[in-house]
Amino acid sequence: MKKGGINPNVKLELTLPHPDEVSFAKFLTQSGTFRDGDLLVNRDGVRIVSQTETQPQPPITPSDNQLSLEDMDMVKVIGKGSSGIVQLVQHKWTSQFFALKIIQMNIEESARKAIAQELKINQSSQCPYVVMSYQSFYNNGAISIILEYMDGGSLADFLKSVKTIPEPHLAAICKQVLKGLLYLHHEKHIIHRDLKPSNLLVNHRGEVKITDFGVSAIMQSTSGQANSFVGTYNYMSPERIIGDRHSSKSDIWSLGLVLLECATGQFPFSPPELEECWTNVYELMETIVDQPPPSAPSDQFSPEFCSFISACVQKDPNNRQSAHELMTHPFMNMYEDLHVDLESYFTNAGSPLATLQNFEAMDGSQGIISLVGGFDNKVAQPAMCLSPEKPTWDTGGSLFIC
């Protein structure tokens, strides 16, 4: 064979990378950092940096709390989805519990960009009424997010135990949710877009916090509106179902449905005759759009509560009150003299306090999958039997943003 020639007996094979790998490569730097626009995530943590030419991009650094994955002991898996898992973990040195979401990144590019948007919201949100994100990491093809652990589970879980929630306790719960919405809507200009019982978490200190900004929209325009169709159909406002532009008032509609469900123990829109639950999502959406909005029965609830629900579920979003206006509604203050103790209420009526002993005593069927909200990676699909809401992991779209 001549020098430089090709041996005809040698078989050459050309292997093309999987399309997902090609797409994913666009998000990685040479050092192995996951990057999307101004978001940088690596094994040391997450940082949002400037993209302007006049400002240098500082290196990514850990947050001041110095949390690391190496300091976490896994207690148990508390949620599973098609793209990852949620683990309950315990810090080795302080014994503090955290919820750890681990998201595999070999998924669609749109979902990866959604994760990036969620991380930006988590990084910038600091509010006692919103579940805290302590730190995020990228390593070995996965994003890991250390989240505040809410030991009482979700409001959906709590409803399974108590069936209904009395007005005084609902007012105290609602006040905390409204404070969270005030922060999101007016300070951060964020529409949550998936407010539902499973995305409202409680703990044994009597706190209620909003979680899961998976389908949230940052209202960057002056109009403060969005028009993408994501979120859980059950609690979706009429204007969103028909594809109209929507604002923070869509979250207020969802809040009204959540409160009414908590008060009555049933999803506010009744299924067709002779059916125990909704079996057709299109019929449900038609009902939400075409039928009158639900109302609280005046013979079972106070005029103030009935008025509050009505202020939330007006079909025309322009007629709905904002979170700021609802904070001054008479229902918010009518039970203040009772000094409602949500700490005792959640502790006595809800799930047992989270301890290693309690977790070891639990079997797999008792899971606590709603302790950090949903874990989904697709546009929402409805929970077919809606009363009470059942947690679903591969539907709902409640982890990512469009």
Short mmCIF file of C-alpha atoms in Angstrom, two decimals:
data_model
loop_
_atom_site.label_atom_id
_atom_site.label_comp_id
_atom_site.label_asym_id
_atom_site.label_seq_id
_atom_site.Cartn_x
_atom_site.Cartn_y
_atom_site.Cartn_z
CA MET A 1 0.00 0.00 0.00
CA LYS A 2 1.36 3.40 -0.92
CA LYS A 3 2.19 5.93 1.76
CA GLY A 4 -0.86 7.96 2.57
CA GLY A 5 -3.24 5.51 0.93
CA ILE A 6 -6.33 3.95 2.48
CA ASN A 7 -6.40 0.27 3.34
CA PRO A 8 -9.43 -1.10 1.44
CA ASN A 9 -9.90 -3.75 4.15
CA VAL A 10 -10.54 -1.16 6.87
CA LYS A 11 -14.23 -0.39 7.34
CA LEU A 12 -15.04 3.20 8.22
CA GLU A 13 -18.24 4.03 10.05
CA LEU A 14 -19.77 7.47 10.46
CA THR A 15 -21.79 7.94 13.64
CA LEU A 16 -24.07 10.94 13.89
CA PRO A 17 -24.91 12.26 17.37
CA HIS A 18 -28.49 12.04 18.53
CA PRO A 19 -30.46 15.22 17.67
CA ASP A 20 -31.05 15.83 21.39
CA GLU A 21 -27.29 15.76 22.00
CA VAL A 22 -26.67 18.26 19.20
CA SER A 23 -29.35 20.56 20.57
CA PHE A 24 -28.12 20.19 24.14
CA ALA A 25 -24.54 21.01 23.12
CA LYS A 26 -25.65 24.55 22.32
CA PHE A 27 -26.30 25.10 26.03
CA LEU A 28 -22.86 23.92 27.26
CA THR A 29 -19.62 25.87 27.48
CA GLN A 30 -16.21 24.23 27.11
CA SER A 31 -15.87 24.09 30.90
CA GLY A 32 -19.09 22.08 31.23
CA THR A 33 -21.31 24.97 32.35
CA PHE A 34 -24.97 24.95 31.33
CA ARG A 35 -25.72 28.31 29.76
CA ASP A 36 -28.88 29.90 28.42
CA GLY A 37 -28.64 33.61 27.74
CA ASP A 38 -27.64 35.32 30.98
CA LEU A 39 -28.08 32.18 33.10
CA LEU A 40 -25.00 30.14 34.08
CA VAL A 41 -25.25 26.90 36.09
CA ASN A 42 -22.48 24.46 36.97
CA ARG A 43 -21.50 22.13 39.80
CA ASP A 44 -20.74 25.14 42.03
CA GLY A 45 -24.11 26.84 41.68
CA VAL A 46 -26.19 29.27 39.64
CA ARG A 47 -25.59 32.87 38.61
CA ILE A 48 -27.30 35.40 36.36
CA VAL A 49 -24.79 37.58 34.54
CA SER A 50 -24.91 40.57 32.23
CA GLN A 51 -24.84 40.08 28.47
CA THR A 52 -23.95 43.68 27.67
CA GLU A 53 -20.58 44.46 26.11
CA THR A 54 -19.86 47.21 28.62
CA GLN A 55 -20.13 44.93 31.65
CA PRO A 56 -17.76 41.98 32.12
CA GLN A 57 -19.34 38.65 32.93
CA PRO A 58 -18.25 37.61 36.44
CA PRO A 59 -17.47 33.94 37.07
CA ILE A 60 -20.19 31.79 38.54
CA THR A 61 -19.85 31.47 42.33
CA PRO A 62 -21.72 29.59 45.06
CA SER A 63 -24.32 31.54 47.03
CA ASP A 64 -23.47 32.76 50.51
CA ASN A 65 -25.17 29.81 52.21
CA GLN A 66 -22.51 27.47 50.77
CA LEU A 67 -24.84 24.52 50.27
CA SER A 68 -23.39 21.65 48.28
CA LEU A 69 -24.80 18.36 47.05
CA GLU A 70 -21.99 16.50 48.80
CA ASP A 71 -23.38 17.65 52.16
CA MET A 72 -26.82 16.12 51.52
CA ASP A 73 -27.99 12.66 52.58
CA MET A 74 -30.91 11.25 50.59
CA VAL A 75 -33.84 10.19 52.81
CA LYS A 76 -36.32 9.00 50.21
CA VAL A 77 -37.76 9.71 46.77
CA ILE A 78 -40.90 11.82 47.10
CA GLY A 79 -41.71 12.36 43.43
CA LYS A 80 -40.97 10.98 40.00
CA GLY A 81 -41.44 12.38 36.50
CA SER A 82 -40.38 11.40 33.02
CA SER A 83 -37.42 13.80 33.18
CA GLY A 84 -36.25 13.35 36.76
CA ILE A 85 -37.05 12.86 40.42
CA VAL A 86 -37.64 14.78 43.64
CA GLN A 87 -35.81 13.60 46.73
CA LEU A 88 -36.18 14.48 50.37
CA VAL A 89 -32.64 15.14 51.58
CA GLN A 90 -31.09 16.04 54.93
CA HIS A 91 -28.08 18.24 55.50
CA LYS A 92 -25.32 16.21 57.13
CA TRP A 93 -24.20 18.87 59.58
CA THR A 94 -27.36 20.78 60.50
CA SER A 95 -29.93 17.93 60.06
CA GLN A 96 -32.14 20.36 58.14
CA PHE A 97 -34.46 18.86 55.53
CA PHE A 98 -34.55 20.08 51.94
CA ALA A 99 -36.36 19.01 48.78
CA LEU A 100 -33.97 18.21 45.93
CA LYS A 101 -35.22 18.24 42.34
CA ILE A 102 -32.95 16.45 39.89
CA ILE A 103 -33.82 17.13 36.26
CA GLN A 104 -32.14 15.21 33.44
CA MET A 105 -31.34 17.59 30.60
CA ASN A 106 -31.62 15.16 27.66
CA ILE A 107 -35.04 16.63 26.92
CA GLU A 108 -36.52 18.96 24.32
CA GLU A 109 -34.87 22.32 23.81
CA SER A 110 -38.07 24.16 24.70
CA ALA A 111 -38.17 22.35 28.03
CA ARG A 112 -34.54 23.21 28.72
CA LYS A 113 -35.18 26.86 28.03
CA ALA A 114 -38.17 26.59 30.34
CA ILE A 115 -35.95 25.23 33.10
CA ALA A 116 -33.60 28.15 32.56
CA GLN A 117 -36.47 30.58 32.96
CA GLU A 118 -37.61 28.83 36.14
CA LEU A 119 -34.12 29.04 37.58
CA LYS A 120 -34.04 32.77 36.89
CA ILE A 121 -37.29 33.25 38.78
CA ASN A 122 -36.06 31.08 41.66
CA GLN A 123 -32.78 32.98 41.80
CA SER A 124 -34.46 36.38 42.02
CA SER A 125 -37.43 35.55 44.26
CA GLN A 126 -37.06 36.20 47.98
CA CYS A 127 -40.42 36.27 49.72
CA PRO A 128 -41.72 34.53 52.88
CA TYR A 129 -44.87 33.54 50.96
CA VAL A 130 -43.02 31.85 48.07
CA VAL A 131 -41.14 28.56 48.44
CA MET A 132 -37.43 29.39 48.56
CA SER A 133 -34.89 28.01 46.14
CA TYR A 134 -31.58 27.81 48.01
CA GLN A 135 -29.19 26.73 45.28
CA SER A 136 -29.03 25.15 41.84
CA PHE A 137 -26.28 23.08 40.25
CA TYR A 138 -25.46 21.56 36.88
CA ASN A 139 -23.34 18.41 36.78
CA ASN A 140 -23.17 15.24 34.69
CA GLY A 141 -26.09 16.15 32.44
CA ALA A 142 -28.56 17.09 35.18
CA ILE A 143 -29.81 20.22 36.92
CA SER A 144 -30.21 19.86 40.70
CA ILE A 145 -32.31 22.39 42.63
CA ILE A 146 -32.25 22.57 46.43
CA LEU A 147 -35.65 23.83 47.59
CA GLU A 148 -37.23 24.73 50.88
CA TYR A 149 -38.94 21.68 52.34
CA MET A 150 -42.58 22.20 53.36
CA ASP A 151 -43.31 19.46 55.87
CA GLY A 152 -47.11 19.75 55.78
CA GLY A 153 -47.44 18.85 52.12
CA SER A 154 -49.73 20.64 49.70
CA LEU A 155 -53.18 22.08 50.18
CA ALA A 156 -54.42 19.23 47.97
CA ASP A 157 -52.95 16.71 50.41
CA PHE A 158 -54.40 18.61 53.37
CA LEU A 159 -57.88 18.61 51.82
CA LYS A 160 -57.80 14.83 51.65
CA SER A 161 -57.55 14.81 55.44
CA VAL A 162 -60.00 17.55 56.37
CA LYS A 163 -62.40 17.45 53.35
CA THR A 164 -63.35 21.11 53.88
CA ILE A 165 -61.70 24.14 55.49
CA PRO A 166 -63.74 26.54 57.70
CA GLU A 167 -64.03 30.18 56.72
CA PRO A 168 -61.80 31.58 59.50
CA HIS A 169 -58.95 29.30 58.49
CA LEU A 170 -59.57 29.96 54.80
CA ALA A 171 -59.26 33.69 55.43
CA ALA A 172 -55.90 33.17 57.15
CA ILE A 173 -54.69 30.90 54.34
CA CYS A 174 -55.93 33.29 51.66
CA LYS A 175 -54.16 36.25 53.24
CA GLN A 176 -50.80 34.49 52.90
CA VAL A 177 -51.49 33.44 49.31
CA LEU A 178 -52.50 37.00 48.41
CA LYS A 179 -49.28 38.34 49.91
CA GLY A 180 -47.39 35.89 47.72
CA LEU A 181 -49.35 37.00 44.66
CA LEU A 182 -48.78 40.65 45.55
CA TYR A 183 -45.05 39.98 45.53
CA LEU A 184 -45.15 38.07 42.25
CA HIS A 185 -47.52 40.41 40.42
CA HIS A 186 -46.39 43.82 41.60
CA GLU A 187 -42.74 43.40 42.61
CA LYS A 188 -41.52 40.71 40.23
CA HIS A 189 -44.11 41.19 37.44
CA ILE A 190 -44.71 37.45 37.22
CA ILE A 191 -47.97 35.65 36.37
CA HIS A 192 -47.91 32.24 38.03
CA ARG A 193 -50.44 30.68 35.59
CA ASP A 194 -50.78 27.38 37.43
CA LEU A 195 -52.21 28.27 40.82
CA LYS A 196 -53.97 25.20 42.26
CA PRO A 197 -54.16 23.27 45.55
CA SER A 198 -51.10 21.14 44.78
CA ASN A 199 -49.00 24.27 44.17
CA LEU A 200 -49.83 25.79 47.56
CA LEU A 201 -47.65 24.20 50.23
CA VAL A 202 -48.07 24.33 54.00
CA ASN A 203 -45.85 23.57 56.98
CA HIS A 204 -46.22 22.96 60.69
CA ARG A 205 -45.38 26.58 61.48
CA GLY A 206 -48.69 27.60 59.94
CA GLU A 207 -47.12 29.00 56.78
CA VAL A 208 -48.63 28.80 53.30
CA LYS A 209 -46.35 29.31 50.30
CA ILE A 210 -46.69 29.39 46.53
CA THR A 211 -44.49 27.00 44.59
CA ASP A 212 -43.77 25.75 41.09
CA PHE A 213 -43.23 28.51 38.57
CA GLY A 214 -43.18 25.96 35.78
CA VAL A 215 -45.57 27.80 33.52
CA SER A 216 -45.08 31.29 34.88
CA ALA A 217 -44.72 34.25 32.58
CA ILE A 218 -42.55 37.26 33.26
CA MET A 219 -44.56 40.32 32.27
CA GLN A 220 -41.79 42.21 30.49
CA SER A 221 -44.03 44.35 28.31
CA THR A 222 -45.66 47.50 29.59
CA SER A 223 -49.08 45.92 29.15
CA GLY A 224 -48.16 43.17 31.59
CA GLN A 225 -49.90 40.54 29.48
CA ALA A 226 -49.10 37.15 28.01
CA ASN A 227 -50.83 34.95 25.48
CA SER A 228 -49.27 31.48 25.60
CA PHE A 229 -51.46 28.49 26.45
CA VAL A 230 -49.85 26.62 29.34
CA GLY A 231 -51.02 25.59 32.78
CA THR A 232 -53.54 23.20 34.29
CA TYR A 233 -56.93 23.39 32.55
CA ASN A 234 -58.98 22.83 35.72
CA TYR A 235 -58.15 26.20 37.24
CA MET A 236 -57.49 28.11 34.02
CA SER A 237 -59.33 31.38 33.47
CA PRO A 238 -61.79 31.74 30.56
CA GLU A 239 -59.62 34.27 28.71
CA ARG A 240 -56.68 31.89 28.76
CA ILE A 241 -58.74 28.95 27.52
CA ILE A 242 -59.89 30.88 24.46
CA GLY A 243 -56.35 32.13 23.81
CA ASP A 244 -56.83 35.80 24.64
CA ARG A 245 -54.05 37.87 26.13
CA HIS A 246 -54.08 37.59 29.88
CA SER A 247 -52.63 39.33 32.88
CA SER A 248 -52.17 38.69 36.59
CA LYS A 249 -55.97 38.64 36.84
CA SER A 250 -55.83 35.06 35.52
CA ASP A 251 -54.17 34.05 38.81
CA ILE A 252 -57.03 35.70 40.69
CA TRP A 253 -59.57 33.50 38.87
CA SER A 254 -57.57 30.43 39.89
CA LEU A 255 -57.41 31.65 43.49
CA GLY A 256 -61.19 31.97 43.59
CA LEU A 257 -61.65 28.39 42.37
CA VAL A 258 -59.11 27.07 44.88
CA LEU A 259 -60.82 28.82 47.80
CA LEU A 260 -64.26 27.64 46.73
CA GLU A 261 -63.00 24.07 46.42
CA CYS A 262 -61.45 24.27 49.89
CA ALA A 263 -64.70 25.59 51.34
CA THR A 264 -67.07 23.11 49.71
CA GLY A 265 -64.80 20.09 49.28
CA GLN A 266 -65.72 19.88 45.60
CA PHE A 267 -64.30 21.25 42.39
CA PRO A 268 -66.46 24.33 41.62
CA PHE A 269 -67.58 23.25 38.14
CA SER A 270 -69.94 20.30 38.47
CA PRO A 271 -69.46 17.44 35.97
CA PRO A 272 -72.28 16.43 33.59
CA GLU A 273 -75.31 14.62 34.98
CA LEU A 274 -74.82 11.00 36.05
CA GLU A 275 -71.04 11.43 36.09
CA GLU A 276 -68.96 11.58 39.25
CA CYS A 277 -66.13 13.50 37.65
CA TRP A 278 -65.05 15.20 34.44
CA THR A 279 -63.95 12.70 31.81
CA ASN A 280 -63.61 15.06 28.84
CA VAL A 281 -61.27 18.03 29.08
CA TYR A 282 -62.94 19.81 26.16
CA GLU A 283 -66.32 19.66 27.87
CA LEU A 284 -64.72 21.09 30.99
CA MET A 285 -63.15 23.97 29.05
CA GLU A 286 -66.43 24.69 27.26
CA THR A 287 -68.19 24.80 30.61
CA ILE A 288 -65.64 27.23 32.05
CA VAL A 289 -65.95 29.51 29.02
CA ASP A 290 -69.69 29.29 28.30
CA GLN A 291 -71.39 28.77 31.65
CA PRO A 292 -71.85 31.35 34.42
CA PRO A 293 -69.00 31.45 36.93
CA PRO A 294 -69.40 29.36 40.09
CA SER A 295 -70.49 30.97 43.33
CA ALA A 296 -70.42 30.16 47.03
CA PRO A 297 -73.84 28.97 48.33
CA SER A 298 -75.27 31.89 50.27
CA ASP A 299 -77.05 29.57 52.72
CA GLN A 300 -73.76 27.94 53.74
CA PHE A 301 -71.29 30.80 53.78
CA SER A 302 -71.04 34.37 54.99
CA PRO A 303 -71.93 37.27 52.67
CA GLU A 304 -68.30 38.40 52.90
CA PHE A 305 -66.96 35.07 51.64
CA CYS A 306 -69.55 34.92 48.85
CA SER A 307 -68.59 38.45 47.82
CA PHE A 308 -64.89 37.59 47.86
CA ILE A 309 -65.39 34.58 45.58
CA SER A 310 -67.49 36.67 43.22
CA ALA A 311 -64.73 39.30 43.06
CA CYS A 312 -62.27 36.59 42.00
CA VAL A 313 -64.27 34.68 39.39
CA GLN A 314 -65.74 37.40 37.21
CA LYS A 315 -65.74 36.17 33.60
CA ASP A 316 -64.43 39.52 32.36
CA PRO A 317 -60.91 39.92 33.81
CA ASN A 318 -61.38 43.69 33.86
CA ASN A 319 -64.08 43.18 36.46
CA ARG A 320 -61.92 40.98 38.68
CA GLN A 321 -60.19 42.58 41.62
CA SER A 322 -56.41 42.57 41.85
CA ALA A 323 -54.43 40.98 44.67
CA HIS A 324 -53.90 44.45 46.11
CA GLU A 325 -57.64 45.20 46.07
CA LEU A 326 -58.55 41.82 47.54
CA MET A 327 -56.25 42.43 50.51
CA THR A 328 -58.66 45.14 51.64
CA HIS A 329 -61.81 43.05 51.08
CA PRO A 330 -63.95 42.65 54.24
CA PHE A 331 -63.48 38.86 54.17
CA MET A 332 -59.76 39.32 54.83
CA ASN A 333 -60.34 41.01 58.18
CA MET A 334 -63.63 39.64 59.49
CA TYR A 335 -62.01 36.82 61.52
CA GLU A 336 -58.95 38.65 62.83
CA ASP A 337 -60.35 38.79 66.37
CA LEU A 338 -60.43 34.99 66.48
CA HIS A 339 -56.62 34.80 66.24
CA VAL A 340 -56.78 31.74 64.01
CA ASP A 341 -53.93 29.33 64.78
CA LEU A 342 -52.90 27.75 61.48
CA GLU A 343 -49.88 26.16 63.13
CA SER A 344 -52.08 23.96 65.32
CA TYR A 345 -54.60 23.44 62.53
CA PHE A 346 -52.04 22.13 60.04
CA THR A 347 -50.28 20.05 62.70
CA ASN A 348 -53.38 18.41 64.17
CA ALA A 349 -55.38 17.87 60.99
CA GLY A 350 -52.69 17.40 58.37
CA SER A 351 -49.81 15.04 57.72
CA PRO A 352 -47.46 13.97 60.53
CA LEU A 353 -44.45 16.14 61.22
CA ALA A 354 -41.52 15.19 59.02
CA THR A 355 -38.91 13.20 60.92
CA LEU A 356 -36.63 10.40 59.87
CA GLN A 357 -38.66 8.05 62.07
CA ASN A 358 -41.92 9.01 60.36
CA PHE A 359 -40.41 8.53 56.92
CA GLU A 360 -39.04 5.13 57.86
CA ALA A 361 -42.51 4.15 59.08
CA MET A 362 -44.17 5.19 55.82
CA ASP A 363 -44.69 2.65 53.09
CA GLY A 364 -44.48 3.52 49.41
CA SER A 365 -48.23 3.94 49.03
CA GLN A 366 -48.34 6.83 51.48
CA GLY A 367 -45.91 9.03 49.55
CA ILE A 368 -45.55 12.74 50.10
CA ILE A 369 -45.14 13.73 46.49
CA SER A 370 -46.69 17.17 46.87
CA LEU A 371 -44.16 18.49 49.38
CA VAL A 372 -42.50 20.57 46.68
CA GLY A 373 -45.37 20.93 44.23
CA GLY A 374 -45.66 19.27 40.84
CA PHE A 375 -42.85 17.75 38.83
CA ASP A 376 -43.84 17.94 35.21
CA ASN A 377 -42.25 18.58 31.88
CA LYS A 378 -45.08 18.99 29.42
CA VAL A 379 -47.96 21.33 28.75
CA ALA A 380 -50.69 20.66 31.25
CA GLN A 381 -53.28 17.98 30.87
CA PRO A 382 -56.29 17.81 33.17
CA ALA A 383 -56.70 15.62 36.18
CA MET A 384 -59.85 13.85 35.04
CA CYS A 385 -61.43 13.31 38.44
CA LEU A 386 -61.21 16.76 39.87
CA SER A 387 -62.62 16.52 43.35
CA PRO A 388 -60.39 16.34 45.20
CA GLU A 389 -57.52 17.15 42.90
CA LYS A 390 -55.14 14.22 42.45
CA PRO A 391 -51.41 14.90 42.08
CA THR A 392 -50.11 13.93 38.64
CA TRP A 393 -46.48 13.87 37.67
CA ASP A 394 -46.37 13.68 33.89
CA THR A 395 -49.14 16.19 33.28
CA GLY A 396 -49.91 19.67 34.47
CA GLY A 397 -46.87 21.53 33.17
CA SER A 398 -46.11 22.88 36.61
CA LEU A 399 -42.34 22.76 36.62
CA PHE A 400 -41.40 24.63 33.49
CA ILE A 401 -42.16 27.96 31.88
CA CYS A 402 -42.90 28.63 28.28
#
